[in-house]
CSV table of C-alpha atoms in Angstrom, one decimal:
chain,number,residue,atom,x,y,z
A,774,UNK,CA,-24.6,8.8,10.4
A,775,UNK,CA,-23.1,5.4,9.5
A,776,UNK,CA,-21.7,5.9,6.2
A,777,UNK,CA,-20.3,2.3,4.8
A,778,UNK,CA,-19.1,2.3,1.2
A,779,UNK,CA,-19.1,-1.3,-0.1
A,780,UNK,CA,-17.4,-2.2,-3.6
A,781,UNK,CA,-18.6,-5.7,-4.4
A,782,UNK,CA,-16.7,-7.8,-7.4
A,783,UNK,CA,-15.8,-4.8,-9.2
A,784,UNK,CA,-12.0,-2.9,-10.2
A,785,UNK,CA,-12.0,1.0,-9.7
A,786,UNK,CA,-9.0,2.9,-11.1
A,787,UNK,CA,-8.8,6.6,-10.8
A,788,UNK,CA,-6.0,7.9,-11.5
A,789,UNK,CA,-4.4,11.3,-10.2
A,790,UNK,CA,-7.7,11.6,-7.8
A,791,UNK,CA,-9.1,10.5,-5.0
A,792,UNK,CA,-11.2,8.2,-3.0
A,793,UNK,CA,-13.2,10.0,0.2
A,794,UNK,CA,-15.9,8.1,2.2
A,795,UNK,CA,-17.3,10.0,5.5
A,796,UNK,CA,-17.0,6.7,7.6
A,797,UNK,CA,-16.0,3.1,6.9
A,798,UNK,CA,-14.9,1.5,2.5
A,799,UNK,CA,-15.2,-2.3,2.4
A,800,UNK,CA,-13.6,-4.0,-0.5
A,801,UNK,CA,-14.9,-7.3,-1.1
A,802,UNK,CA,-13.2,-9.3,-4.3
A,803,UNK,CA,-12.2,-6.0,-5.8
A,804,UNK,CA,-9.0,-4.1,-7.1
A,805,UNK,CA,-9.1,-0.4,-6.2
A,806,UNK,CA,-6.0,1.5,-7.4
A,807,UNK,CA,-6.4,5.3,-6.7
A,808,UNK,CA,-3.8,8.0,-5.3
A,809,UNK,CA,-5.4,8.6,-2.4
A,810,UNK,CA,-7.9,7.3,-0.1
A,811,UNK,CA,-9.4,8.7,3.0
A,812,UNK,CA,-11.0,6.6,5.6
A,813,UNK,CA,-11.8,7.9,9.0
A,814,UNK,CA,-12.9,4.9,10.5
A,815,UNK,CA,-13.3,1.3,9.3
A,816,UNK,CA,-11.0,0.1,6.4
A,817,UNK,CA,-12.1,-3.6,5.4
A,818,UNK,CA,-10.2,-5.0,2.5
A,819,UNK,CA,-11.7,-9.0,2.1
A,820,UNK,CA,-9.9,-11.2,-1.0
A,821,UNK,CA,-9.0,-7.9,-2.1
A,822,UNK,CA,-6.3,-5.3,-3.5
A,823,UNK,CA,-5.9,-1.6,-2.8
A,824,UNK,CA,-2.5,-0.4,-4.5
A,825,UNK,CA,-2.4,3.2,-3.5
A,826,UNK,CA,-0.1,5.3,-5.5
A,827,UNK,CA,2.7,8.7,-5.2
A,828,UNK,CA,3.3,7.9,-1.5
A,829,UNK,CA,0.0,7.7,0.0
A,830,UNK,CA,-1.0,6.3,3.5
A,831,UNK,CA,-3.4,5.2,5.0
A,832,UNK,CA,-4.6,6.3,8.7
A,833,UNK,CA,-7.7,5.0,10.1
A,834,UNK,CA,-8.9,3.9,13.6
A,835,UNK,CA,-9.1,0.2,11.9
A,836,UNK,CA,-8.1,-1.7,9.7
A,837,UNK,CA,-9.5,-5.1,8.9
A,838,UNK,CA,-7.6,-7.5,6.3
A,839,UNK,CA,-9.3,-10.8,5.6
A,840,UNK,CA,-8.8,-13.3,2.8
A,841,UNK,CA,-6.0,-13.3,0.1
A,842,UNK,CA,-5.8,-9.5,-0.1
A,843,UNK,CA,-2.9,-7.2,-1.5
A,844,UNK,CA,-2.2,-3.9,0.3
A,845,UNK,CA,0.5,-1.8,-1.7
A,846,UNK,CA,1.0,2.0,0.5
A,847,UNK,CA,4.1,3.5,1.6
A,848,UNK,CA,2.8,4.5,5.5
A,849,UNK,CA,0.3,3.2,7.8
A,850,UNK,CA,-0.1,4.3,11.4
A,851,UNK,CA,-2.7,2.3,13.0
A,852,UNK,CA,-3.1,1.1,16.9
A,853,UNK,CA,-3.4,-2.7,15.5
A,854,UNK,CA,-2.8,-4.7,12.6
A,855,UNK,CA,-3.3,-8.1,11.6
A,856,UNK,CA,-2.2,-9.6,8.3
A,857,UNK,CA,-3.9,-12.7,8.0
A,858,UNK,CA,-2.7,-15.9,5.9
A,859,UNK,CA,-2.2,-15.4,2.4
A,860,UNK,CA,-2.8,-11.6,3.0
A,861,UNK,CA,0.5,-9.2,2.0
A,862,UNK,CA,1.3,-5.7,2.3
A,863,UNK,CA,3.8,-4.0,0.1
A,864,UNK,CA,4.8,-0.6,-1.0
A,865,UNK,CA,5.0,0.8,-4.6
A,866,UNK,CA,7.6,-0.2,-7.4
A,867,UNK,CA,10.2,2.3,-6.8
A,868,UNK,CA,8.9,4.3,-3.8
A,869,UNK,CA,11.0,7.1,-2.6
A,870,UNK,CA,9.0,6.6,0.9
A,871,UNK,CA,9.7,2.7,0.9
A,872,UNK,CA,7.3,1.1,3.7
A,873,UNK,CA,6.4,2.8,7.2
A,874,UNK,CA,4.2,0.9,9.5
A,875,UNK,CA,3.9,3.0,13.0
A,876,UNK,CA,1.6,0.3,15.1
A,877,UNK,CA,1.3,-0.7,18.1
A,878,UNK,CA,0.2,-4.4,18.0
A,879,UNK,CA,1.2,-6.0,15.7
A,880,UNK,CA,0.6,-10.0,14.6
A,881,UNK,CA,2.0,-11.7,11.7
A,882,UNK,CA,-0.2,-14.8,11.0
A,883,UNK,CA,1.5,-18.0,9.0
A,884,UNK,CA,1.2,-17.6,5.4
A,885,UNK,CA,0.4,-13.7,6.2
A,886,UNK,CA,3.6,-11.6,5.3
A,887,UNK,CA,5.2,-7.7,4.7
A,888,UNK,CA,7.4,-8.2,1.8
A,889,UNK,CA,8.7,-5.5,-0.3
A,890,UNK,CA,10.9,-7.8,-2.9
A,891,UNK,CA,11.7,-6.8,-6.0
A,892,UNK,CA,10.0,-3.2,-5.0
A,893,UNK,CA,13.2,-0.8,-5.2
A,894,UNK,CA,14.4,1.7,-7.7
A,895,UNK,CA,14.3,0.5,-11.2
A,896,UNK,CA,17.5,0.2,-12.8
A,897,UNK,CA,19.4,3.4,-13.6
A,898,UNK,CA,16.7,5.4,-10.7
A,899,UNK,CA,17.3,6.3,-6.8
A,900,UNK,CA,19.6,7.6,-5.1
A,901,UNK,CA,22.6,5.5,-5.4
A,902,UNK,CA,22.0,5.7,-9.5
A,903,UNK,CA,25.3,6.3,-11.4
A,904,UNK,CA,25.6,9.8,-13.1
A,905,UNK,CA,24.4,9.9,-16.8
A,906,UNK,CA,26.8,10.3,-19.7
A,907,UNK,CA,29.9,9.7,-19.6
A,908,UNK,CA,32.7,11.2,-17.2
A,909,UNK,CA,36.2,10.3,-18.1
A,910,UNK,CA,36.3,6.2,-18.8
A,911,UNK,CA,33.3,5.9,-16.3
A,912,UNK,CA,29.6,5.6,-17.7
A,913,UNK,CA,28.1,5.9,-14.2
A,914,UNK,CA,28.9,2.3,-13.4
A,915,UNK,CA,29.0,0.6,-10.4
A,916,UNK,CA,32.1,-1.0,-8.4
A,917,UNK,CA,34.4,-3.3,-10.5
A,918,UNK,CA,35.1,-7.0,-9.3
A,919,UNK,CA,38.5,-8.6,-9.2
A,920,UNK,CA,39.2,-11.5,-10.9
């Protein structure tokens, strides 16, 4: 059995659910933004973005990125990856998990690029957020500057 979904032109939100194909998912000029998505085999993203959500990752024997393409998960383990020109991978705005790539070749073409900017915690969020309310003089602020 050689299962291939193929989503063609199209955007494909599901939200707190799921997306499960038996073999290989090709994204060709789509947006697919889902919490999960399980791919045993072949993962082909082509001039394409797959923003997957709460921590997700993505694990399958290949991954294929071609095109201008956006990949946003916090953990991929993979044997190879390439991130072609103009392609990106990311995590999620204010991911507790940040950005794990466990690979073992690895190539970075020029204009290709793993950037995370501008993805921490929001103001006020994460761990090194000041306390809420008020404690003494101190509204949970950060260090002051001299001056």
């Amino acid at each position: 059995m050689n299962e291939t979904v193929t989503i063609t032109n199209s955007t494909l939100e599901i939200f707190s659910g799921n997306l499960t194909v038996s073999m290989n998912l090709t994204l060709i000029n789509s947006r697919v933004i889902v919490d999960k998505v399980t791919v045993p085999y072949l993962l082909n993203i082509s001039s394409s973005t797959l923003e997957l959500a709460n921590g997700s990752f993505i694990h399958p024997v290949s991954l294929d990125i071609s095109g201008i393409s956006l990949l946003s998960v916090s953990k991929i383990n993979i044997s190879t990856l390439t991130i072609p020109s103009g392609s990106t991978i990311t995590h999620p705005a204010n991911s507790t998990l940040g950005l794990n790539i466990s690979v073992i070749n690895l190539t970075i073409e020029a204009g290709g690029m793993i950037n995370v900017t501008g993805k921490g915690y929001s103001s006020g969020s994460g761990p090194g957020a000041g306390a809420s309310g008020t404690v003494g003089n101190y509204d949970g602020d950060g260090a002051g500057h001299g001056g």
